[in-house]
Amino acid sequence: MKLGMLTACLPHWSLERIATFAASTGFERLEVAAWPRVGGREFEASHLPVATFTDEDAAATVSVLERTGLGISALAYYENNLHHDLERREGIHAHLRHVVDTAAVLGVPYVGTFIGRDNTLSVKDNMALGDRMLPALVDYAGERGVKLIIENCVMEGWHPDGYPGNLAYSPELWEWVTGLGFGLNWDPSHLTWIGIDPLETILPFAKHIVHAQAKDVELFPAKRNRYGFFGKVDKGDDPWDMGWWRFRVPGRGQIDWARIVDRLYEGGFEGTLSVEHEDPLWGGTDDKVTEGLRIAHHTLRPLIARS
């Protein structure tokens, strides 16, 4: 198991600057953000120009990795692959293929994305849509030696009423997702707030969990008693403000990381545990973000055996 970090929390830094920080902090791997641009929504970043990736870009990236001693565990483009707008959906698929192409050039084994959801359809109808639309993406990646992996983020902000906007939020749906040929980029924080014990999901899906994200969560049950499970009705300008929970860096929330890492080892996990920093208390400035990453490293490093 290796300890890594997702670069999206530092959207305005260059990949070289992030790599220098990550190596000096003690991280071993980077999960590199590869959205088309910075600022589509919070926590999107573009640290590799995948749509126009050249031999010179590849050489520069390899040089950064060699200098810092880091590896790339996965490229990250978490978007709605079942978007109801057909033009938007095709644009997402086109960019995802660019990300896959870049991963193949760099020898990166995984590209992370979302299933997504067409909000005009039921879950069952979305699954039927996915059966028609998604295998071509899996095949495109596989033909290039890359595996698409799905994060189990709920993406409640994509739905007008706070319902799941990414149909990979439960083990029931993982059976469908993995049946389509996707791997799992497993994240315990999302499971925790929707009432699923993350520890109990590891062994049943151990062969499919090829990458994992380390994000914590803090729950406020008294506030849930006011808003209900689906969160505030009036979220103002922030569709992600559920009102009764918030993401935290590992070590500042409710997840028992010692037991999680131990169970991952029990399941034979040999991939990267990648810190995904979305903690509002350790956000807002570069100094706070980097300190949040140091807190996460301090929490997780003692739990992972050094190779």
XYZ file of C-alpha atoms in Angstrom:
307
model
C 0.000 0.000 0.000
C 1.223 3.500 -0.843
C 0.157 6.858 0.592
C -0.819 9.465 -1.964
C -2.795 12.655 -2.459
C -5.251 13.985 -5.017
C -3.908 17.197 -6.544
C -7.306 18.887 -7.028
C -7.144 20.716 -3.674
C -4.378 22.955 -5.069
C -5.913 23.934 -8.419
C -3.682 26.940 -9.086
C -0.394 25.178 -8.374
C 1.635 23.553 -11.113
C 2.131 19.802 -11.036
C 5.833 20.357 -10.379
C 5.116 22.533 -7.332
C 2.611 20.006 -5.972
C 5.042 17.154 -6.529
C 7.799 19.012 -4.691
C 5.479 19.645 -1.733
C 4.139 16.080 -1.738
C 7.584 14.506 -1.769
C 8.888 16.774 0.980
C 5.844 15.966 3.122
C 6.293 12.227 2.694
C 3.628 11.259 0.161
C 4.583 8.552 -2.320
C 1.967 8.877 -5.064
C -0.072 11.555 -6.830
C -3.631 11.137 -8.046
C -3.469 13.828 -10.715
C -6.478 16.026 -11.522
C -7.209 16.191 -15.243
C -10.341 18.265 -15.743
C -10.452 20.443 -18.878
C -9.977 23.621 -16.848
C -9.790 25.077 -13.352
C -12.956 26.417 -11.782
C -15.790 24.454 -13.343
C -16.748 23.780 -9.739
C -14.864 23.713 -6.470
C -12.168 21.053 -6.259
C -11.747 20.764 -10.034
C -8.257 21.240 -11.362
C -6.267 20.749 -14.533
C -2.738 19.567 -13.772
C -2.131 17.809 -17.083
C -3.151 19.175 -20.516
C -4.678 15.885 -21.575
C -6.610 17.226 -24.574
C -3.375 18.379 -26.238
C -0.851 16.107 -24.533
C 2.404 16.016 -26.488
C 5.651 14.079 -26.291
C 7.168 17.189 -24.687
C 4.419 17.197 -22.028
C 5.071 13.529 -21.343
C 8.815 14.102 -21.003
C 8.277 17.040 -18.655
C 5.904 14.997 -16.489
C 8.303 12.072 -16.281
C 11.093 14.473 -15.365
C 9.070 15.844 -12.437
C 8.326 12.335 -11.201
C 11.940 11.226 -11.482
C 13.195 14.306 -9.666
C 10.753 13.915 -6.770
C 10.677 10.120 -6.608
C 6.889 10.043 -6.899
C 4.601 7.912 -9.010
C 1.152 8.634 -10.429
C -1.450 6.268 -8.996
C -4.327 7.462 -11.199
C -5.594 10.347 -13.283
C -8.768 11.987 -11.990
C -11.702 13.254 -14.040
C -14.832 12.874 -11.942
C -17.719 13.887 -14.179
C -21.293 12.891 -15.029
C -21.037 10.238 -17.711
C -24.837 9.914 -17.892
C -25.580 13.647 -18.141
C -29.085 14.358 -19.438
C -27.806 16.923 -21.961
C -26.603 14.798 -24.864
C -24.103 17.373 -26.125
C -22.659 17.805 -22.645
C -22.515 14.024 -22.180
C -20.586 13.547 -25.400
C -18.172 16.302 -24.381
C -17.551 14.521 -21.083
C -16.949 11.224 -22.858
C -14.572 12.878 -25.319
C -12.507 14.398 -22.518
C -12.513 11.114 -20.609
C -11.001 9.448 -23.677
C -8.281 12.143 -23.680
C -7.553 11.349 -20.030
C -7.315 7.643 -20.864
C -4.960 8.372 -23.772
C -2.700 10.402 -21.480
C -2.730 7.684 -18.825
C -1.671 5.168 -21.462
C 1.235 7.364 -22.584
C 2.442 7.805 -18.996
C 1.891 4.175 -18.004
C -0.712 5.124 -15.385
C -2.955 2.114 -14.692
C -6.164 3.860 -13.594
C -8.447 6.739 -14.552
C -11.013 7.757 -11.957
C -14.455 9.054 -12.911
C -18.137 8.869 -11.907
C -21.070 6.929 -13.291
C -23.200 10.039 -12.867
C -26.940 10.238 -13.438
C -29.577 11.558 -15.804
C -31.778 13.419 -13.316
C -34.803 13.113 -15.609
C -34.805 9.318 -15.160
C -35.291 6.879 -12.299
C -32.380 4.903 -10.898
C -33.519 1.779 -12.754
C -33.827 3.665 -16.030
C -30.383 5.162 -15.471
C -28.979 1.680 -15.015
C -30.515 0.652 -18.336
C -28.986 3.770 -19.920
C -25.646 2.892 -18.369
C -25.850 -0.628 -19.773
C -26.048 0.943 -23.239
C -23.599 3.837 -22.851
C -20.818 2.843 -20.467
C -19.295 -0.409 -21.816
C -17.819 1.493 -24.784
C -15.854 3.697 -22.347
C -14.642 0.677 -20.382
C -13.563 -1.004 -23.616
C -11.796 2.127 -24.884
C -9.720 2.253 -21.706
C -9.062 -1.471 -21.619
C -7.785 -1.494 -25.191
C -5.132 0.989 -24.050
C -4.115 -0.893 -20.929
C -6.033 1.421 -18.576
C -8.826 0.578 -16.144
C -11.636 3.009 -15.374
C -12.382 3.248 -11.652
C -15.491 4.715 -10.046
C -15.558 6.680 -6.796
C -18.589 5.993 -4.622
C -19.263 9.700 -4.030
C -22.987 10.431 -3.686
C -22.742 13.724 -5.627
C -25.885 14.988 -3.933
C -25.208 18.501 -5.225
C -25.911 17.313 -8.766
C -29.548 16.609 -7.858
C -31.936 19.518 -7.144
C -33.254 17.818 -3.999
C -30.022 16.383 -2.637
C -30.637 12.846 -3.892
C -27.737 10.773 -5.254
C -26.351 12.195 -8.483
C -23.759 9.442 -8.964
C -25.162 5.940 -9.116
C -22.334 4.211 -7.312
C -23.182 5.153 -3.751
C -24.045 1.712 -2.336
C -22.717 -1.857 -2.439
C -25.939 -2.848 -4.186
C -24.973 -0.556 -7.054
C -21.319 -1.612 -6.942
C -22.431 -5.054 -8.079
C -23.812 -3.415 -11.225
C -20.844 -1.045 -11.639
C -18.201 -3.769 -11.375
C -20.291 -6.001 -13.630
C -19.821 -3.378 -16.343
C -16.047 -3.724 -15.956
C -15.241 -0.742 -13.739
C -12.979 -0.955 -10.714
C -13.676 0.885 -7.462
C -11.931 3.956 -6.070
C -13.308 3.329 -2.602
C -13.943 6.259 -0.230
C -15.295 5.647 3.311
C -16.489 9.212 3.942
C -19.471 8.985 1.599
C -20.561 5.650 3.006
C -20.477 6.987 6.557
C -22.923 9.853 6.101
C -25.450 7.731 4.200
C -25.533 5.200 7.031
C -23.334 2.412 5.625
C -20.514 1.031 7.757
C -17.482 1.419 5.465
C -15.540 -1.296 7.267
C -18.108 -3.915 6.288
C -17.894 -3.090 2.584
C -14.186 -3.812 2.116
C -13.868 -7.596 2.125
C -16.933 -8.309 -0.058
C -15.493 -6.041 -2.777
C -11.782 -6.509 -2.079
C -10.968 -7.741 -5.578
C -12.606 -4.640 -7.090
C -11.071 -2.017 -4.756
C -7.926 -1.169 -6.708
C -7.524 2.416 -5.467
C -8.860 4.165 -2.364
C -9.385 7.736 -1.227
C -8.792 8.963 2.294
C -11.367 11.545 3.274
C -13.010 11.881 6.671
C -16.454 13.166 7.652
C -17.976 14.861 10.690
C -21.675 14.316 11.452
C -24.027 16.564 13.433
C -27.063 14.419 14.386
C -28.871 17.287 16.129
C -28.882 19.230 12.856
C -30.042 16.149 10.977
C -33.057 16.127 13.289
C -34.013 19.496 11.806
C -33.139 19.044 8.132
C -33.570 15.320 7.615
C -31.267 12.976 5.786
C -31.472 14.848 2.457
C -30.336 18.112 4.005
C -31.533 21.675 3.821
C -34.363 22.624 1.504
C -32.829 26.056 0.944
C -29.165 25.544 0.211
C -28.684 29.085 -1.056
C -25.871 29.330 -3.572
C -24.230 26.117 -2.384
C -25.981 22.925 -3.574
C -23.494 20.876 -1.530
C -24.486 22.406 1.830
C -26.516 19.619 3.413
C -26.440 21.326 6.792
C -25.771 18.326 9.027
C -22.348 16.966 8.015
C -19.090 18.138 6.509
C -15.978 16.562 5.071
C -12.781 16.568 7.139
C -9.176 15.588 6.603
C -8.258 12.174 8.050
C -7.799 12.494 11.776
C -10.359 15.254 12.238
C -13.568 13.307 11.629
C -15.283 10.136 12.793
C -13.659 7.424 10.692
C -11.470 4.881 12.481
C -8.519 4.901 10.110
C -6.563 2.238 11.986
C -9.360 -0.261 11.460
C -9.944 0.856 7.869
C -6.312 0.456 6.859
C -6.060 -2.844 8.715
C -9.128 -4.182 6.877
C -7.711 -3.023 3.533
C -4.577 -5.007 4.314
C -6.734 -7.998 5.253
C -8.408 -7.759 1.853
C -5.039 -7.795 0.089
C -5.146 -4.158 -1.008
C -1.856 -3.183 -2.647
C -2.907 0.079 -4.257
C -2.722 3.719 -3.233
C -4.618 5.319 -0.367
C -4.986 8.848 -1.752
C -5.862 11.808 0.480
C -8.749 13.779 -0.997
C -8.742 17.113 0.822
C -12.166 18.801 0.910
C -12.120 19.969 4.530
C -13.636 23.473 4.828
C -11.792 24.140 8.104
C -8.473 23.523 6.378
C -9.337 25.262 3.139
C -9.584 28.723 1.662
C -5.857 29.474 1.485
C -2.882 27.518 0.210
C -1.320 27.555 3.675
C -4.423 25.993 5.241
C -4.745 23.405 2.481
C -1.136 22.302 2.804
C -1.446 22.129 6.586
C -4.560 19.976 6.143
C -2.554 17.638 3.928
C 0.158 17.460 6.582
C -2.480 16.552 9.192
C -3.744 13.778 6.928
C -0.210 12.502 6.366
C 0.500 12.572 10.105
C -2.673 10.523 10.709
C -2.176 7.902 8.003
C 1.587 7.455 7.686
C 2.011 5.402 10.883
C -0.710 2.986 9.714
C 0.887 2.058 6.381
C 3.822 -0.335 6.304
C 6.850 1.050 4.545
C 8.022 -1.058 1.639
